[in-house]
């Protein structure tokens, strides 16, 4: 993702949520100070089918009727990129995780363990998580930390696109050359999320619609949702990458 392409989208996210750009930039700089450059060759996904795992009920609820099929779809992929707590549920079910994408707000112990096992963790810094970044990132094995930001990238901190952990995992896989993205554990209509999370999920599906247009791909997770997405968000903006 080129930052000049991402920047107008970022501006709209800032305006919609009332986030502060300078806070994001300060967080980015803290993360830069705590990390070293990450070798993207350790996470090459060129030509691969990558499962993008979210932490929705279809993955996290052991009694959910769709869970066995979701786990099978993850197992059948060439690589699995897990958003936040999805990593725990996959590992508990015996499914390997090739990358965890997190802003260290829920399960930092898992992120630490993965880096110490030699599994890359894409750590995201933003204006609201600086204390967690300061506390946890120094405990990770630095060789396996990929630092990311949603603001302008600096030094070795990358901006691959994306806003939530889940859609950022998809943008990361795209950045790394994935041939196909497969979505498991995604539940946009989860009734148990709070209003802020619901708003973030609305942005996630909007960003995934943008990404599938950029990739000329159809994400099954958006089936039955595209018309509503484009009614809520100007379809012209989506098509010409201004969202």
PDB file of C-alpha atoms in Angstrom:
ATOM      1  CA  UNK A   1       0.000   0.000   0.000  1.00  0.00           C
ATOM      2  CA  UNK A   2       1.333   3.373  -1.029  1.00  0.00           C
ATOM      3  CA  UNK A   3       0.808   5.935   1.736  1.00  0.00           C
ATOM      4  CA  UNK A   4      -0.379   8.565  -0.726  1.00  0.00           C
ATOM      5  CA  UNK A   5      -3.161   6.162  -1.707  1.00  0.00           C
ATOM      6  CA  UNK A   6      -3.979   5.329   1.910  1.00  0.00           C
ATOM      7  CA  UNK A   7      -3.813   8.891   3.256  1.00  0.00           C
ATOM      8  CA  UNK A   8      -7.266  10.113   2.071  1.00  0.00           C
ATOM      9  CA  UNK A   9      -8.849   7.040   3.647  1.00  0.00           C
ATOM     10  CA  UNK A  10      -6.966   7.658   6.876  1.00  0.00           C
ATOM     11  CA  UNK A  11      -8.204  11.262   6.896  1.00  0.00           C
ATOM     12  CA  UNK A  12     -11.789  10.044   6.724  1.00  0.00           C
ATOM     13  CA  UNK A  13     -11.239   7.568   9.545  1.00  0.00           C
ATOM     14  CA  UNK A  14      -9.746  10.325  11.711  1.00  0.00           C
ATOM     15  CA  UNK A  15     -12.729  12.562  11.024  1.00  0.00           C
ATOM     16  CA  UNK A  16     -15.329   9.834  11.556  1.00  0.00           C
ATOM     17  CA  UNK A  17     -13.956   8.717  14.930  1.00  0.00           C
ATOM     18  CA  UNK A  18     -12.519  12.016  16.124  1.00  0.00           C
ATOM     19  CA  UNK A  19      -9.043  10.513  16.407  1.00  0.00           C
ATOM     20  CA  UNK A  20      -5.979  12.718  16.718  1.00  0.00           C
ATOM     21  CA  UNK A  21      -3.306  12.427  14.035  1.00  0.00           C
ATOM     22  CA  UNK A  22      -0.537  13.659  16.333  1.00  0.00           C
ATOM     23  CA  UNK A  23      -1.354  10.961  18.887  1.00  0.00           C
ATOM     24  CA  UNK A  24      -1.036   8.304  16.193  1.00  0.00           C
ATOM     25  CA  UNK A  25       2.293   9.773  15.123  1.00  0.00           C
ATOM     26  CA  UNK A  26       3.617   9.839  18.677  1.00  0.00           C
ATOM     27  CA  UNK A  27       2.604   6.194  19.079  1.00  0.00           C
ATOM     28  CA  UNK A  28       4.338   5.333  15.815  1.00  0.00           C
ATOM     29  CA  UNK A  29       7.529   7.006  17.028  1.00  0.00           C
ATOM     30  CA  UNK A  30       7.423   5.112  20.330  1.00  0.00           C
ATOM     31  CA  UNK A  31       7.093   1.844  18.416  1.00  0.00           C
ATOM     32  CA  UNK A  32       9.982   2.822  16.152  1.00  0.00           C
ATOM     33  CA  UNK A  33      12.201   3.412  19.176  1.00  0.00           C
ATOM     34  CA  UNK A  34      11.338   0.002  20.640  1.00  0.00           C
ATOM     35  CA  UNK A  35      11.868  -2.106  17.521  1.00  0.00           C
ATOM     36  CA  UNK A  36      14.312  -2.945  14.757  1.00  0.00           C
ATOM     37  CA  UNK A  37      13.682  -3.392  11.017  1.00  0.00           C
ATOM     38  CA  UNK A  38      11.719  -6.525  10.162  1.00  0.00           C
ATOM     39  CA  UNK A  39      12.793  -8.713   7.246  1.00  0.00           C
ATOM     40  CA  UNK A  40       9.648  -9.152   5.141  1.00  0.00           C
ATOM     41  CA  UNK A  41      11.279 -12.178   3.550  1.00  0.00           C
ATOM     42  CA  UNK A  42      10.382 -14.045   6.746  1.00  0.00           C
ATOM     43  CA  UNK A  43       6.709 -13.561   5.891  1.00  0.00           C
ATOM     44  CA  UNK A  44       6.583 -13.844   2.106  1.00  0.00           C
ATOM     45  CA  UNK A  45       3.127 -14.909   0.906  1.00  0.00           C
ATOM     46  CA  UNK A  46       3.740 -14.683  -2.829  1.00  0.00           C
ATOM     47  CA  UNK A  47       1.269 -16.830  -4.741  1.00  0.00           C
ATOM     48  CA  UNK A  48      -0.272 -18.281  -1.589  1.00  0.00           C
ATOM     49  CA  UNK A  49      -3.815 -18.656  -0.328  1.00  0.00           C
ATOM     50  CA  UNK A  50      -3.869 -16.851   3.005  1.00  0.00           C
ATOM     51  CA  UNK A  51      -6.619 -17.374   5.569  1.00  0.00           C
ATOM     52  CA  UNK A  52      -7.508 -14.131   7.341  1.00  0.00           C
ATOM     53  CA  UNK A  53      -8.909 -15.175  10.708  1.00  0.00           C
ATOM     54  CA  UNK A  54     -11.192 -12.923  12.708  1.00  0.00           C
ATOM     55  CA  UNK A  55     -12.377 -13.470  16.251  1.00  0.00           C
ATOM     56  CA  UNK A  56     -16.086 -13.746  15.551  1.00  0.00           C
ATOM     57  CA  UNK A  57     -18.425 -16.297  17.163  1.00  0.00           C
ATOM     58  CA  UNK A  58     -18.148 -18.672  14.196  1.00  0.00           C
ATOM     59  CA  UNK A  59     -14.552 -19.273  15.305  1.00  0.00           C
ATOM     60  CA  UNK A  60     -14.534 -18.507  19.018  1.00  0.00           C
ATOM     61  CA  UNK A  61     -17.756 -20.251  20.118  1.00  0.00           C
ATOM     62  CA  UNK A  62     -17.015 -23.984  20.496  1.00  0.00           C
ATOM     63  CA  UNK A  63     -20.699 -24.769  19.959  1.00  0.00           C
ATOM     64  CA  UNK A  64     -21.156 -22.638  16.851  1.00  0.00           C
ATOM     65  CA  UNK A  65     -22.409 -24.826  13.981  1.00  0.00           C
ATOM     66  CA  UNK A  66     -20.033 -23.209  11.475  1.00  0.00           C
ATOM     67  CA  UNK A  67     -16.887 -23.593  13.584  1.00  0.00           C
ATOM     68  CA  UNK A  68     -15.709 -26.980  12.218  1.00  0.00           C
ATOM     69  CA  UNK A  69     -15.974 -25.727   8.646  1.00  0.00           C
ATOM     70  CA  UNK A  70     -14.182 -22.492   9.526  1.00  0.00           C
ATOM     71  CA  UNK A  71     -11.315 -24.409  11.110  1.00  0.00           C
ATOM     72  CA  UNK A  72     -11.090 -26.670   8.051  1.00  0.00           C
ATOM     73  CA  UNK A  73     -10.905 -23.648   5.754  1.00  0.00           C
ATOM     74  CA  UNK A  74      -8.056 -22.230   7.823  1.00  0.00           C
ATOM     75  CA  UNK A  75      -6.211 -25.561   7.810  1.00  0.00           C
ATOM     76  CA  UNK A  76      -6.505 -25.839   4.040  1.00  0.00           C
ATOM     77  CA  UNK A  77      -4.883 -22.439   3.416  1.00  0.00           C
ATOM     78  CA  UNK A  78      -1.179 -22.064   2.689  1.00  0.00           C
ATOM     79  CA  UNK A  79      -0.814 -19.566   5.531  1.00  0.00           C
ATOM     80  CA  UNK A  80      -2.946 -18.197   8.364  1.00  0.00           C
ATOM     81  CA  UNK A  81      -2.891 -14.563   9.484  1.00  0.00           C
ATOM     82  CA  UNK A  82      -4.820 -14.217  12.747  1.00  0.00           C
ATOM     83  CA  UNK A  83      -6.286 -11.020  14.147  1.00  0.00           C
ATOM     84  CA  UNK A  84      -5.785 -10.598  17.883  1.00  0.00           C
ATOM     85  CA  UNK A  85      -7.559 -13.287  19.941  1.00  0.00           C
ATOM     86  CA  UNK A  86      -8.293 -15.388  16.852  1.00  0.00           C
ATOM     87  CA  UNK A  87      -4.719 -16.616  17.301  1.00  0.00           C
ATOM     88  CA  UNK A  88      -5.613 -18.190  20.648  1.00  0.00           C
ATOM     89  CA  UNK A  89      -8.687 -19.976  19.337  1.00  0.00           C
ATOM     90  CA  UNK A  90      -6.862 -21.320  16.299  1.00  0.00           C
ATOM     91  CA  UNK A  91      -3.923 -22.577  18.327  1.00  0.00           C
ATOM     92  CA  UNK A  92      -6.233 -24.172  20.891  1.00  0.00           C
ATOM     93  CA  UNK A  93      -7.883 -26.038  18.009  1.00  0.00           C
ATOM     94  CA  UNK A  94      -4.534 -27.222  16.672  1.00  0.00           C
ATOM     95  CA  UNK A  95      -4.382 -24.795  13.748  1.00  0.00           C
ATOM     96  CA  UNK A  96      -1.003 -23.151  13.221  1.00  0.00           C
ATOM     97  CA  UNK A  97      -0.718 -19.377  12.953  1.00  0.00           C
ATOM     98  CA  UNK A  98       1.811 -17.894  10.541  1.00  0.00           C
ATOM     99  CA  UNK A  99       1.336 -14.280  11.604  1.00  0.00           C
ATOM    100  CA  UNK A 100      -0.591 -12.526  14.357  1.00  0.00           C
ATOM    101  CA  UNK A 101      -1.877  -8.990  13.769  1.00  0.00           C
ATOM    102  CA  UNK A 102      -2.510  -7.033  16.958  1.00  0.00           C
ATOM    103  CA  UNK A 103      -2.520  -3.709  18.724  1.00  0.00           C
ATOM    104  CA  UNK A 104      -1.667  -5.597  21.953  1.00  0.00           C
ATOM    105  CA  UNK A 105      -4.939  -4.628  23.615  1.00  0.00           C
ATOM    106  CA  UNK A 106      -6.327  -8.076  24.486  1.00  0.00           C
ATOM    107  CA  UNK A 107      -3.813 -10.930  24.500  1.00  0.00           C
ATOM    108  CA  UNK A 108      -0.260  -9.568  24.542  1.00  0.00           C
ATOM    109  CA  UNK A 109       0.981 -12.731  26.245  1.00  0.00           C
ATOM    110  CA  UNK A 110       0.091 -14.678  23.101  1.00  0.00           C
ATOM    111  CA  UNK A 111       1.987 -12.194  20.955  1.00  0.00           C
ATOM    112  CA  UNK A 112       5.025 -12.537  23.188  1.00  0.00           C
ATOM    113  CA  UNK A 113       4.856 -16.324  23.044  1.00  0.00           C
ATOM    114  CA  UNK A 114       4.548 -16.353  19.265  1.00  0.00           C
ATOM    115  CA  UNK A 115       7.588 -14.136  18.749  1.00  0.00           C
ATOM    116  CA  UNK A 116       9.592 -16.342  21.071  1.00  0.00           C
ATOM    117  CA  UNK A 117       8.529 -19.326  18.953  1.00  0.00           C
ATOM    118  CA  UNK A 118       9.719 -17.574  15.791  1.00  0.00           C
ATOM    119  CA  UNK A 119       6.305 -16.540  14.476  1.00  0.00           C
ATOM    120  CA  UNK A 120       5.961 -12.991  13.125  1.00  0.00           C
ATOM    121  CA  UNK A 121       3.655 -10.607  14.972  1.00  0.00           C
ATOM    122  CA  UNK A 122       2.551  -7.392  13.276  1.00  0.00           C
ATOM    123  CA  UNK A 123       2.351  -4.939  16.173  1.00  0.00           C
ATOM    124  CA  UNK A 124       0.280  -1.837  15.529  1.00  0.00           C
ATOM    125  CA  UNK A 125       0.703   1.439  17.403  1.00  0.00           C
ATOM    126  CA  UNK A 126      -2.014   4.096  17.549  1.00  0.00           C
ATOM    127  CA  UNK A 127      -2.952   6.966  19.794  1.00  0.00           C
ATOM    128  CA  UNK A 128      -4.805   4.853  22.356  1.00  0.00           C
ATOM    129  CA  UNK A 129      -2.335   2.044  23.002  1.00  0.00           C
ATOM    130  CA  UNK A 130       1.013   3.645  23.820  1.00  0.00           C
ATOM    131  CA  UNK A 131       1.091   2.317  27.418  1.00  0.00           C
ATOM    132  CA  UNK A 132       0.532  -1.248  26.164  1.00  0.00           C
ATOM    133  CA  UNK A 133       3.182  -0.820  23.474  1.00  0.00           C
ATOM    134  CA  UNK A 134       5.686   0.446  26.035  1.00  0.00           C
ATOM    135  CA  UNK A 135       4.895  -2.379  28.438  1.00  0.00           C
ATOM    136  CA  UNK A 136       4.793  -5.333  26.070  1.00  0.00           C
ATOM    137  CA  UNK A 137       6.893  -4.763  22.968  1.00  0.00           C
ATOM    138  CA  UNK A 138      10.204  -4.873  24.895  1.00  0.00           C
ATOM    139  CA  UNK A 139       9.188  -8.368  26.076  1.00  0.00           C
ATOM    140  CA  UNK A 140       8.828  -9.688  22.523  1.00  0.00           C
ATOM    141  CA  UNK A 141      11.604 -11.302  20.495  1.00  0.00           C
ATOM    142  CA  UNK A 142      12.390  -8.279  18.345  1.00  0.00           C
ATOM    143  CA  UNK A 143      13.445 -10.312  15.301  1.00  0.00           C
ATOM    144  CA  UNK A 144       9.839 -11.389  14.843  1.00  0.00           C
ATOM    145  CA  UNK A 145       8.092  -8.037  15.397  1.00  0.00           C
ATOM    146  CA  UNK A 146       6.746  -6.235  12.333  1.00  0.00           C
ATOM    147  CA  UNK A 147       5.925  -2.672  13.489  1.00  0.00           C
ATOM    148  CA  UNK A 148       2.974  -0.954  11.776  1.00  0.00           C
ATOM    149  CA  UNK A 149       1.178   2.377  11.866  1.00  0.00           C
ATOM    150  CA  UNK A 150      -1.969   3.869  10.355  1.00  0.00           C
ATOM    151  CA  UNK A 151      -0.246   7.256   9.994  1.00  0.00           C
ATOM    152  CA  UNK A 152       2.641   8.156   7.696  1.00  0.00           C
ATOM    153  CA  UNK A 153       5.335   5.444   7.871  1.00  0.00           C
ATOM    154  CA  UNK A 154       8.758   6.399   9.182  1.00  0.00           C
ATOM    155  CA  UNK A 155      12.040   4.517   9.465  1.00  0.00           C
ATOM    156  CA  UNK A 156      11.179   0.802   9.672  1.00  0.00           C
ATOM    157  CA  UNK A 157       7.556   1.254  10.826  1.00  0.00           C
ATOM    158  CA  UNK A 158       5.342   0.280   7.898  1.00  0.00           C
ATOM    159  CA  UNK A 159       1.862   1.255   6.811  1.00  0.00           C
ATOM    160  CA  UNK A 160       0.367  -1.606   4.813  1.00  0.00           C
ATOM    161  CA  UNK A 161      -3.177  -0.236   4.967  1.00  0.00           C
ATOM    162  CA  UNK A 162      -6.092  -1.301   7.118  1.00  0.00           C
ATOM    163  CA  UNK A 163      -7.745  -0.027  10.271  1.00  0.00           C
ATOM    164  CA  UNK A 164      -8.880  -2.869  12.543  1.00  0.00           C
ATOM    165  CA  UNK A 165      -6.667  -5.858  13.304  1.00  0.00           C
ATOM    166  CA  UNK A 166      -8.775  -8.010  10.996  1.00  0.00           C
ATOM    167  CA  UNK A 167      -8.831  -5.902   7.875  1.00  0.00           C
ATOM    168  CA  UNK A 168      -5.202  -4.896   8.466  1.00  0.00           C
ATOM    169  CA  UNK A 169      -4.324  -8.611   8.340  1.00  0.00           C
ATOM    170  CA  UNK A 170      -5.947  -8.744   4.901  1.00  0.00           C
ATOM    171  CA  UNK A 171      -4.063  -5.671   3.717  1.00  0.00           C
ATOM    172  CA  UNK A 172      -0.828  -7.163   5.050  1.00  0.00           C
ATOM    173  CA  UNK A 173      -1.374 -10.408   3.144  1.00  0.00           C
ATOM    174  CA  UNK A 174      -2.076  -8.373   0.024  1.00  0.00           C
ATOM    175  CA  UNK A 175       1.117  -6.364   0.590  1.00  0.00           C
ATOM    176  CA  UNK A 176       3.059  -9.616   0.885  1.00  0.00           C
ATOM    177  CA  UNK A 177       1.843 -10.956  -2.449  1.00  0.00           C
ATOM    178  CA  UNK A 178      -0.981 -13.338  -1.498  1.00  0.00           C
ATOM    179  CA  UNK A 179      -2.767 -14.781  -4.516  1.00  0.00           C
ATOM    180  CA  UNK A 180      -6.046 -15.413  -2.684  1.00  0.00           C
ATOM    181  CA  UNK A 181      -7.527 -14.211   0.595  1.00  0.00           C
ATOM    182  CA  UNK A 182      -9.827 -16.557   2.496  1.00  0.00           C
ATOM    183  CA  UNK A 183     -11.837 -15.179   5.420  1.00  0.00           C
ATOM    184  CA  UNK A 184     -12.663 -17.316   8.465  1.00  0.00           C
ATOM    185  CA  UNK A 185     -14.233 -16.316  11.757  1.00  0.00           C
ATOM    186  CA  UNK A 186     -15.675 -13.075  10.426  1.00  0.00           C
ATOM    187  CA  UNK A 187     -19.081 -12.035  11.801  1.00  0.00           C
ATOM    188  CA  UNK A 188     -19.934  -8.463  10.835  1.00  0.00           C
ATOM    189  CA  UNK A 189     -23.392  -8.737  12.415  1.00  0.00           C
ATOM    190  CA  UNK A 190     -22.279  -9.993  15.825  1.00  0.00           C
ATOM    191  CA  UNK A 191     -25.025  -8.633  18.149  1.00  0.00           C
ATOM    192  CA  UNK A 192     -22.767  -8.728  21.201  1.00  0.00           C
ATOM    193  CA  UNK A 193     -20.368  -5.964  20.143  1.00  0.00           C
ATOM    194  CA  UNK A 194     -20.651  -2.444  21.543  1.00  0.00           C
ATOM    195  CA  UNK A 195     -21.522   0.556  19.307  1.00  0.00           C
ATOM    196  CA  UNK A 196     -17.902   1.628  18.834  1.00  0.00           C
ATOM    197  CA  UNK A 197     -16.884  -1.881  17.789  1.00  0.00           C
ATOM    198  CA  UNK A 198     -19.880  -2.055  15.452  1.00  0.00           C
ATOM    199  CA  UNK A 199     -18.728   1.181  13.834  1.00  0.00           C
ATOM    200  CA  UNK A 200     -15.229  -0.236  13.436  1.00  0.00           C
ATOM    201  CA  UNK A 201     -16.668  -3.368  11.830  1.00  0.00           C
ATOM    202  CA  UNK A 202     -18.555  -1.158   9.373  1.00  0.00           C
ATOM    203  CA  UNK A 203     -15.251   0.420   8.420  1.00  0.00           C
ATOM    204  CA  UNK A 204     -13.635  -3.005   8.167  1.00  0.00           C
ATOM    205  CA  UNK A 205     -16.174  -4.230   5.619  1.00  0.00           C
ATOM    206  CA  UNK A 206     -15.870  -0.963   3.734  1.00  0.00           C
ATOM    207  CA  UNK A 207     -12.088  -1.355   3.575  1.00  0.00           C
ATOM    208  CA  UNK A 208     -12.375  -4.973   2.482  1.00  0.00           C
ATOM    209  CA  UNK A 209     -14.697  -3.890  -0.328  1.00  0.00           C
ATOM    210  CA  UNK A 210     -12.031  -1.413  -1.404  1.00  0.00           C
ATOM    211  CA  UNK A 211      -9.348  -4.084  -1.185  1.00  0.00           C
ATOM    212  CA  UNK A 212     -11.256  -6.614  -3.282  1.00  0.00           C
ATOM    213  CA  UNK A 213     -11.761  -3.974  -5.957  1.00  0.00           C
ATOM    214  CA  UNK A 214      -8.051  -3.191  -5.922  1.00  0.00           C
ATOM    215  CA  UNK A 215      -7.235  -6.907  -6.178  1.00  0.00           C
ATOM    216  CA  UNK A 216      -9.962  -7.718  -8.717  1.00  0.00           C
ATOM    217  CA  UNK A 217     -11.064 -10.484  -6.361  1.00  0.00           C
ATOM    218  CA  UNK A 218     -14.366 -11.435  -4.709  1.00  0.00           C
ATOM    219  CA  UNK A 219     -14.245 -12.013  -0.959  1.00  0.00           C
ATOM    220  CA  UNK A 220     -16.963 -14.425   0.121  1.00  0.00           C
ATOM    221  CA  UNK A 221     -17.202 -12.634   3.460  1.00  0.00           C
ATOM    222  CA  UNK A 222     -18.788  -9.716   1.584  1.00  0.00           C
ATOM    223  CA  UNK A 223     -21.373 -11.787  -0.289  1.00  0.00           C
ATOM    224  CA  UNK A 224     -24.804 -10.284   0.249  1.00  0.00           C
ATOM    225  CA  UNK A 225     -23.285  -7.123   1.713  1.00  0.00           C
ATOM    226  CA  UNK A 226     -21.887  -5.177  -1.241  1.00  0.00           C
ATOM    227  CA  UNK A 227     -25.094  -3.375  -2.147  1.00  0.00           C
ATOM    228  CA  UNK A 228     -25.564  -2.197   1.428  1.00  0.00           C
ATOM    229  CA  UNK A 229     -21.919  -1.136   1.723  1.00  0.00           C
ATOM    230  CA  UNK A 230     -22.141   0.887  -1.463  1.00  0.00           C
ATOM    231  CA  UNK A 231     -25.452   2.418  -0.408  1.00  0.00           C
ATOM    232  CA  UNK A 232     -23.974   3.552   2.893  1.00  0.00           C
ATOM    233  CA  UNK A 233     -20.663   4.669   1.420  1.00  0.00           C
ATOM    234  CA  UNK A 234     -20.501   6.350  -1.970  1.00  0.00           C
ATOM    235  CA  UNK A 235     -19.754   3.596  -4.475  1.00  0.00           C
ATOM    236  CA  UNK A 236     -17.975   6.091  -6.707  1.00  0.00           C
ATOM    237  CA  UNK A 237     -15.580   6.847  -3.886  1.00  0.00           C
ATOM    238  CA  UNK A 238     -14.973   3.122  -3.401  1.00  0.00           C
ATOM    239  CA  UNK A 239     -14.322   2.519  -7.062  1.00  0.00           C
ATOM    240  CA  UNK A 240     -11.864   5.363  -7.520  1.00  0.00           C
ATOM    241  CA  UNK A 241     -10.037   4.557  -4.263  1.00  0.00           C
ATOM    242  CA  UNK A 242     -11.153   7.664  -2.379  1.00  0.00           C
ATOM    243  CA  UNK A 243     -13.699   5.787  -0.276  1.00  0.00           C
TER     244      UNK A 243
END
